[in-house]
Coordinates of C-alpha atoms (C1' of nucleotides) and ligand atoms in Angstrom, one line a residue:
Chain A
M489 CA -21.2 -50.2 28.0
K490 CA -19.6 -46.8 27.6
S491 CA -15.7 -46.6 27.6
N492 CA -13.8 -44.3 29.7
L493 CA -12.8 -42.4 26.5
D494 CA -16.6 -42.1 25.6
L495 CA -17.3 -40.4 29.0
K496 CA -14.3 -38.0 28.7
A497 CA -15.2 -36.9 25.3
R498 CA -18.7 -36.4 26.3
Q499 CA -17.8 -34.4 29.3
I500 CA -15.5 -32.2 27.3
L501 CA -18.1 -31.3 24.8
K502 CA -20.7 -30.7 27.4
S503 CA -18.4 -28.5 29.3
A504 CA -18.4 -26.2 26.3
K505 CA -22.1 -26.5 25.9
L506 CA -21.7 -27.9 22.4
Y507 CA -24.0 -30.1 20.7
L508 CA -23.0 -33.8 21.3
T509 CA -22.7 -35.2 17.8
A510 CA -21.1 -38.3 16.7
G511 CA -18.8 -36.5 14.7
R512 CA -17.5 -34.3 17.5
M513 CA -17.3 -37.3 19.8
S514 CA -15.1 -39.2 17.4
V515 CA -12.8 -36.2 16.8
V516 CA -12.4 -35.6 20.5
Q517 CA -11.7 -39.2 21.2
A518 CA -9.0 -39.3 18.3
L519 CA -7.3 -36.4 20.0
L520 CA -7.5 -37.7 23.5
K521 CA -5.7 -40.8 22.4
A522 CA -3.1 -39.0 20.4
D523 CA 0.1 -38.2 22.1
K524 CA 1.0 -35.4 19.5
P525 CA -0.8 -32.8 17.4
L526 CA -2.8 -34.4 14.5
T527 CA -3.9 -32.8 11.0
Q528 CA -7.5 -33.2 9.5
E529 CA -6.2 -36.1 7.7
Q530 CA -4.5 -37.9 10.5
I531 CA -7.7 -37.6 12.6
A532 CA -9.9 -38.9 9.7
G533 CA -7.5 -41.9 9.5
R534 CA -8.0 -42.8 13.2
L535 CA -11.8 -42.9 13.1
G536 CA -11.9 -46.6 12.6
K537 CA -15.0 -47.6 10.5
K538 CA -16.7 -44.4 11.2
R539 CA -16.5 -41.9 8.4
F540 CA -17.2 -38.2 8.5
D541 CA -16.8 -35.7 5.8
K542 CA -13.5 -33.7 6.0
V543 CA -15.7 -30.5 5.9
T544 CA -17.2 -31.8 9.4
I545 CA -13.8 -32.5 10.8
Y546 CA -12.6 -29.1 9.8
R547 CA -15.6 -27.4 11.2
T548 CA -15.5 -29.4 14.4
L549 CA -11.8 -28.4 14.9
K550 CA -12.6 -24.8 14.3
T551 CA -15.3 -25.0 16.7
L552 CA -13.3 -26.6 19.3
V553 CA -10.4 -24.0 19.0
K554 CA -13.0 -21.2 19.2
V555 CA -14.1 -22.4 22.7
G556 CA -10.6 -23.2 23.6
L557 CA -10.7 -26.7 24.1
V558 CA -8.1 -27.3 21.3
H559 CA -5.0 -25.6 20.2
R560 CA -3.1 -25.4 17.0
A561 CA 0.3 -26.5 17.1
F562 CA 2.9 -24.6 14.7
I563 CA 4.6 -27.4 13.0
E564 CA 6.9 -27.2 9.8
D565 CA 4.6 -28.8 7.6
R566 CA 1.9 -27.7 5.2
A567 CA -1.2 -28.8 7.0
R568 CA -2.4 -27.5 10.4
H569 CA -2.0 -29.6 13.4
F570 CA -4.3 -29.6 16.4
E571 CA -4.4 -31.2 19.9
L572 CA -6.4 -31.0 22.9
A573 CA -5.5 -28.2 25.3
H574 CA -5.6 -30.1 28.5
N575 CA -1.8 -29.9 29.1
C576 CA -1.4 -26.4 28.5
S577 CA -1.5 -23.6 31.1
E578 CA -3.8 -20.6 30.8
S579 CA -0.9 -18.5 29.2
Q580 CA 1.4 -21.2 27.6
C581 CA 1.1 -24.3 25.5
H582 CA 3.7 -27.1 26.1
P583 CA 6.5 -26.9 23.6
H584 CA 6.8 -28.9 20.5
F585 CA 10.0 -30.4 19.1
T586 CA 10.5 -31.2 15.4
C587 CA 13.4 -33.3 14.4
T588 CA 15.2 -31.7 11.5
N589 CA 16.4 -35.3 10.4
C590 CA 13.4 -37.5 10.5
G591 CA 10.7 -34.9 10.4
R592 CA 8.8 -36.2 13.4
T593 CA 7.4 -33.7 16.0
H594 CA 7.0 -34.7 19.8
C595 CA 5.2 -33.0 22.6
L596 CA 7.5 -32.0 25.3
T597 CA 4.7 -32.0 27.8
D598 CA 6.6 -31.6 31.0
M599 CA 9.3 -29.2 30.0
A600 CA 9.0 -26.0 31.7
I601 CA 9.4 -22.8 29.8
P602 CA 9.7 -19.6 31.7
G603 CA 6.7 -17.2 30.7
A604 CA 7.4 -13.9 29.2
K605 CA 5.9 -10.7 30.8
K606 CA 2.5 -10.1 30.6
R607 CA 3.3 -6.5 28.9
Y608 CA 6.0 -5.6 26.7
K609 CA 6.1 -2.2 25.2
G610 CA 2.7 -1.6 24.7
F611 CA 1.9 -5.3 23.7
L612 CA -0.4 -7.2 26.0
I613 CA 0.8 -10.9 26.0
H614 CA -2.0 -13.5 26.6
R615 CA -0.4 -16.7 25.1
Q616 CA 2.8 -18.0 24.4
Q617 CA 4.1 -21.0 22.3
T618 CA 7.6 -22.3 22.0
R619 CA 8.8 -24.6 19.0
F620 CA 12.2 -26.5 18.8
E621 CA 14.2 -27.8 16.0
G622 CA 17.0 -30.3 16.5
L623 CA 17.6 -33.9 16.6
C624 CA 15.3 -36.4 18.3
P625 CA 16.5 -39.3 20.5
A626 CA 16.4 -41.7 17.5
C627 CA 18.4 -39.6 15.1
A628 CA 20.7 -37.8 17.5
Chain B
M39 CA 24.4 4.4 -9.0
K40 CA 23.8 1.5 -6.9
S41 CA 21.8 1.9 -3.8
N42 CA 22.9 0.8 -0.3
L43 CA 20.0 -1.7 -0.4
D44 CA 21.3 -3.2 -3.7
L45 CA 24.9 -3.5 -2.3
K46 CA 23.5 -5.3 0.8
A47 CA 21.5 -7.7 -1.3
R48 CA 24.4 -8.3 -3.5
Q49 CA 26.7 -9.1 -0.3
I50 CA 24.0 -11.4 1.2
L51 CA 23.8 -13.5 -2.1
K52 CA 27.5 -13.8 -2.8
S53 CA 28.0 -14.6 1.1
A54 CA 26.2 -17.7 0.3
K55 CA 28.0 -18.5 -3.1
L56 CA 24.7 -18.0 -4.8
Y57 CA 24.1 -17.2 -8.4
L58 CA 23.3 -13.5 -8.5
T59 CA 20.1 -13.0 -10.5
A60 CA 17.7 -10.4 -10.8
G61 CA 14.9 -12.4 -9.1
R62 CA 17.1 -13.2 -6.1
M63 CA 18.1 -9.6 -5.6
S64 CA 14.6 -8.5 -5.7
V65 CA 13.5 -11.0 -3.4
V66 CA 16.3 -10.2 -1.0
Q67 CA 15.6 -6.4 -1.1
A68 CA 12.0 -6.7 -0.4
L69 CA 12.9 -8.6 2.8
L70 CA 15.6 -6.1 3.7
K71 CA 13.0 -3.4 3.5
A72 CA 10.3 -5.4 5.5
D73 CA 10.0 -5.1 9.2
K74 CA 8.1 -8.3 9.3
P75 CA 7.9 -11.7 7.9
L76 CA 6.4 -11.9 4.4
T77 CA 4.5 -14.4 2.4
Q78 CA 5.3 -15.1 -1.3
E79 CA 2.3 -13.0 -2.4
Q80 CA 3.2 -10.2 -0.3
I81 CA 7.0 -10.2 -1.7
A82 CA 5.5 -10.4 -5.1
G83 CA 3.5 -7.3 -4.5
R84 CA 6.6 -5.4 -3.3
L85 CA 8.7 -5.9 -6.4
G86 CA 7.7 -2.6 -8.0
K87 CA 7.5 -3.0 -11.9
K88 CA 9.7 -6.0 -11.7
R89 CA 7.7 -9.0 -12.2
F90 CA 9.0 -12.7 -11.4
D91 CA 6.8 -15.9 -11.7
K92 CA 5.5 -17.1 -8.2
V93 CA 7.6 -20.3 -8.7
T94 CA 10.6 -18.3 -9.0
I95 CA 9.9 -16.5 -5.7
Y96 CA 9.0 -19.8 -4.0
R97 CA 12.3 -21.3 -5.2
T98 CA 14.4 -18.4 -4.3
L99 CA 12.8 -18.6 -0.7
K100 CA 13.6 -22.3 -0.5
T101 CA 17.0 -21.9 -1.6
L102 CA 17.5 -18.8 1.0
V103 CA 16.3 -21.0 3.6
K104 CA 18.4 -24.0 2.8
V105 CA 21.4 -21.9 3.1
G106 CA 20.3 -20.2 6.4
L107 CA 19.9 -16.7 5.1
V108 CA 16.2 -16.7 5.5
H109 CA 13.9 -18.1 8.3
R110 CA 10.3 -19.1 8.3
A111 CA 8.1 -17.5 10.9
F112 CA 5.3 -19.4 12.3
I113 CA 2.1 -17.3 12.2
E114 CA -1.5 -18.0 12.5
D115 CA -2.2 -17.8 8.7
R116 CA -2.4 -20.1 5.9
A117 CA 0.6 -19.0 4.0
R118 CA 4.2 -19.5 4.8
H119 CA 6.0 -16.3 6.1
F120 CA 9.7 -15.6 5.6
E121 CA 12.2 -13.0 7.0
L122 CA 15.8 -12.4 6.8
A123 CA 17.6 -14.2 9.4
H124 CA 20.0 -11.2 10.5
N125 CA 18.2 -10.5 13.6
C126 CA 18.5 -14.0 15.1
S127 CA 21.1 -15.5 17.2
E128 CA 22.4 -18.9 16.2
S129 CA 20.1 -20.7 18.3
Q130 CA 17.2 -18.4 18.6
C131 CA 15.2 -16.2 16.4
H132 CA 13.4 -13.2 17.6
P133 CA 9.9 -13.7 18.8
H134 CA 6.8 -12.6 16.9
F135 CA 3.6 -11.4 18.2
T136 CA 0.2 -11.9 16.6
C137 CA -2.7 -9.5 17.6
T138 CA -5.8 -11.7 18.3
N139 CA -8.1 -8.6 17.5
C140 CA -6.6 -7.2 14.3
G141 CA -4.6 -10.0 13.1
R142 CA -1.4 -8.1 12.4
T143 CA 2.0 -9.7 13.3
H144 CA 5.0 -7.8 14.7
C145 CA 8.7 -8.8 15.1
L146 CA 9.6 -8.1 18.8
T147 CA 13.4 -7.9 17.7
D148 CA 14.9 -6.9 20.8
M149 CA 12.9 -9.1 23.4
A150 CA 15.0 -11.5 25.1
I151 CA 13.9 -14.9 25.6
P152 CA 15.8 -17.3 27.9
G153 CA 17.3 -20.0 25.9
A154 CA 16.3 -23.6 26.6
K155 CA 18.7 -26.4 27.6
K156 CA 20.6 -27.8 24.5
R157 CA 19.6 -31.4 25.8
Y158 CA 16.4 -32.4 27.2
K159 CA 15.6 -36.2 27.6
G160 CA 17.6 -37.4 24.6
F161 CA 16.6 -34.4 22.4
L162 CA 19.2 -32.3 21.0
I163 CA 17.8 -28.7 20.8
H164 CA 19.4 -26.7 17.9
R165 CA 17.0 -23.8 17.4
Q166 CA 14.1 -22.2 19.3
Q167 CA 11.3 -20.0 18.3
T168 CA 8.6 -18.4 20.2
R169 CA 5.2 -16.9 19.4
F170 CA 3.1 -14.8 21.1
E171 CA -0.7 -14.0 21.1
G172 CA -2.4 -11.1 22.6
L173 CA -3.4 -7.4 22.0
C174 CA -1.0 -5.2 20.1
P175 CA -0.6 -1.6 21.3
A176 CA -3.2 -0.1 18.8
C177 CA -5.8 -2.8 20.0
A178 CA -5.1 -3.2 23.7
Chain C
dA1007 C1' -43.1 -38.9 23.6
dG1008 C1' -43.8 -35.6 19.9
dA1009 C1' -43.5 -31.0 17.8
dA1010 C1' -40.8 -26.9 17.2
dT1011 C1' -36.3 -24.8 16.9
dA1012 C1' -31.7 -24.6 16.6
dT1013 C1' -27.5 -26.4 15.1
dT1014 C1' -24.8 -29.7 12.4
dT1015 C1' -23.8 -32.6 8.4
dG1016 C1' -22.7 -34.1 3.8
dC1017 C1' -22.1 -32.9 -0.9
dA1018 C1' -20.4 -30.7 -4.8
dA1019 C1' -18.1 -27.0 -6.3
dC1020 C1' -14.6 -23.7 -5.2
dT1021 C1' -10.3 -21.1 -3.7
dT1022 C1' -5.8 -20.6 -2.2
dA1023 C1' -0.9 -22.1 -1.4
dG1024 C1' 2.6 -24.4 -3.1
dT1025 C1' 4.9 -28.1 -6.4
dT1026 C1' 6.8 -30.5 -10.7
dG1027 C1' 8.9 -31.0 -15.4
dC1028 C1' 10.8 -29.3 -19.1
dA1029 C1' 12.8 -26.1 -22.6
dA1030 C1' 14.6 -21.4 -22.9
dA1031 C1' 17.3 -17.9 -20.7
dT1032 C1' 20.6 -16.4 -17.6
dT1033 C1' 25.1 -16.6 -15.1
dA1034 C1' 29.8 -17.8 -13.6
dG1035 C1' 34.3 -18.8 -14.8
dG1036 C1' 38.0 -19.1 -17.9
Chain D
dC1113 C1' 33.2 -14.8 -26.0
dC1114 C1' 32.6 -19.9 -25.0
dT1115 C1' 31.1 -23.4 -22.1
dA1116 C1' 29.0 -25.7 -18.5
dA1117 C1' 26.2 -25.0 -14.5
dT1118 C1' 22.3 -23.0 -12.6
dT1119 C1' 18.1 -20.5 -12.8
dT1120 C1' 13.6 -19.0 -14.9
dG1121 C1' 8.8 -18.9 -16.8
dC1122 C1' 5.0 -21.5 -18.2
dA1123 C1' 1.5 -24.8 -17.9
dA1124 C1' -0.3 -28.2 -15.5
dC1125 C1' -0.9 -30.3 -11.3
dT1126 C1' -1.6 -31.4 -6.0
dA1127 C1' -2.9 -30.8 -1.5
dA1128 C1' -5.3 -27.8 2.1
dG1129 C1' -9.0 -25.6 3.4
dT1130 C1' -13.6 -23.1 2.6
dT1131 C1' -18.4 -22.1 1.0
dG1132 C1' -23.6 -22.5 0.1
dC1133 C1' -27.4 -24.9 0.7
dA1134 C1' -30.6 -28.8 1.6
dA1135 C1' -31.3 -32.7 4.4
dA1136 C1' -30.3 -34.9 8.9
dT1137 C1' -29.8 -34.6 13.7
dA1138 C1' -29.7 -32.6 18.5
dT1139 C1' -31.8 -30.0 22.2
dT1140 C1' -35.9 -27.8 24.2
dC1141 C1' -40.3 -27.2 25.3
dT1142 C1' -45.0 -29.1 26.1
Ligands
ZN2099 ZN1 -1.8 -25.6 24.0
ZN2100 ZN1 14.5 -37.8 14.1
ZN2101 ZN1 1.6 -31.1 21.9
ZN2102 ZN1 10.6 -11.3 12.9

DNA sequence: AGAATATTTGCAACTTAGTTGCAAATTAGG
DNA sequence: CCTAATTTGCAACTAAGTTGCAAATATTCT
């Protein structure tokens, strides 16, 4: 019996014509379940009994970013954070909020940000990302 | 004969009541001259004959960030990038543009971005940063 | 289903970015 | 110029991410 999560992950990988492997399935499922951007280490920690080498996870993430299924979130932290792109519009990711007190980061998935112009002084703008700092509800 | 740059750097450090040291002067001057965010390594490479340990540069940057003179820019790159905060408003940095073709990053110092609300679902927003991806004038 | 081909995986070793502790050197202030 | 406070350089270290390569697995073709 395949779970809904399993089917979704399968579909996501197939949609990008990627080899369907156990490692990729697990990484995508971890990202599907997450409500915020995760690092390699966090993903590894959410794989249950399944274990994959960190190299595999890094390479999977790189592949998923390349085909546009995953976006990198910019967070005040040494490690890179990744999340599925399904909440993002073509030209803009949802914004992220990092609390300067507790350090936690939240996705403001339904906050509307006015998009910038597509052209600005010779620059051709394809994507836009916004980051907030301040106090989260728990710390305010 | 003290240069204008020297005076500016001196003034910046004094304004924050920081010890005026050769290392800090050099770092601030490098940032003053730069037209884009720099990494520790780039700063070190722009110090001329003067040499300071990378630890000193990292610590100087950390100090300058803490007192608000320097901001960290979020760039698709493994290393942290820093720039002087003098072009930023209280609540918002100028946006940065990274070219997906050549990889270079530019400051869009005079591009106006509409500021987000100060409050959103319990979040208290203090600062906002925007990042663009696309093609720079040279690559478009 | 089985063979041929293309792609991915794990391992070990490595690189790069950034941090820590501590003694010596430098700075500010009187 | 003396003293106390702060910063610096060094060496050693941690953490994040990358590389090459042989073995394993996935897809395609018959
Ligand atoms: Zn996104
Ligand atoms: Zn908080
Ligand atoms: Zn998010
Ligand atoms: Zn800038």
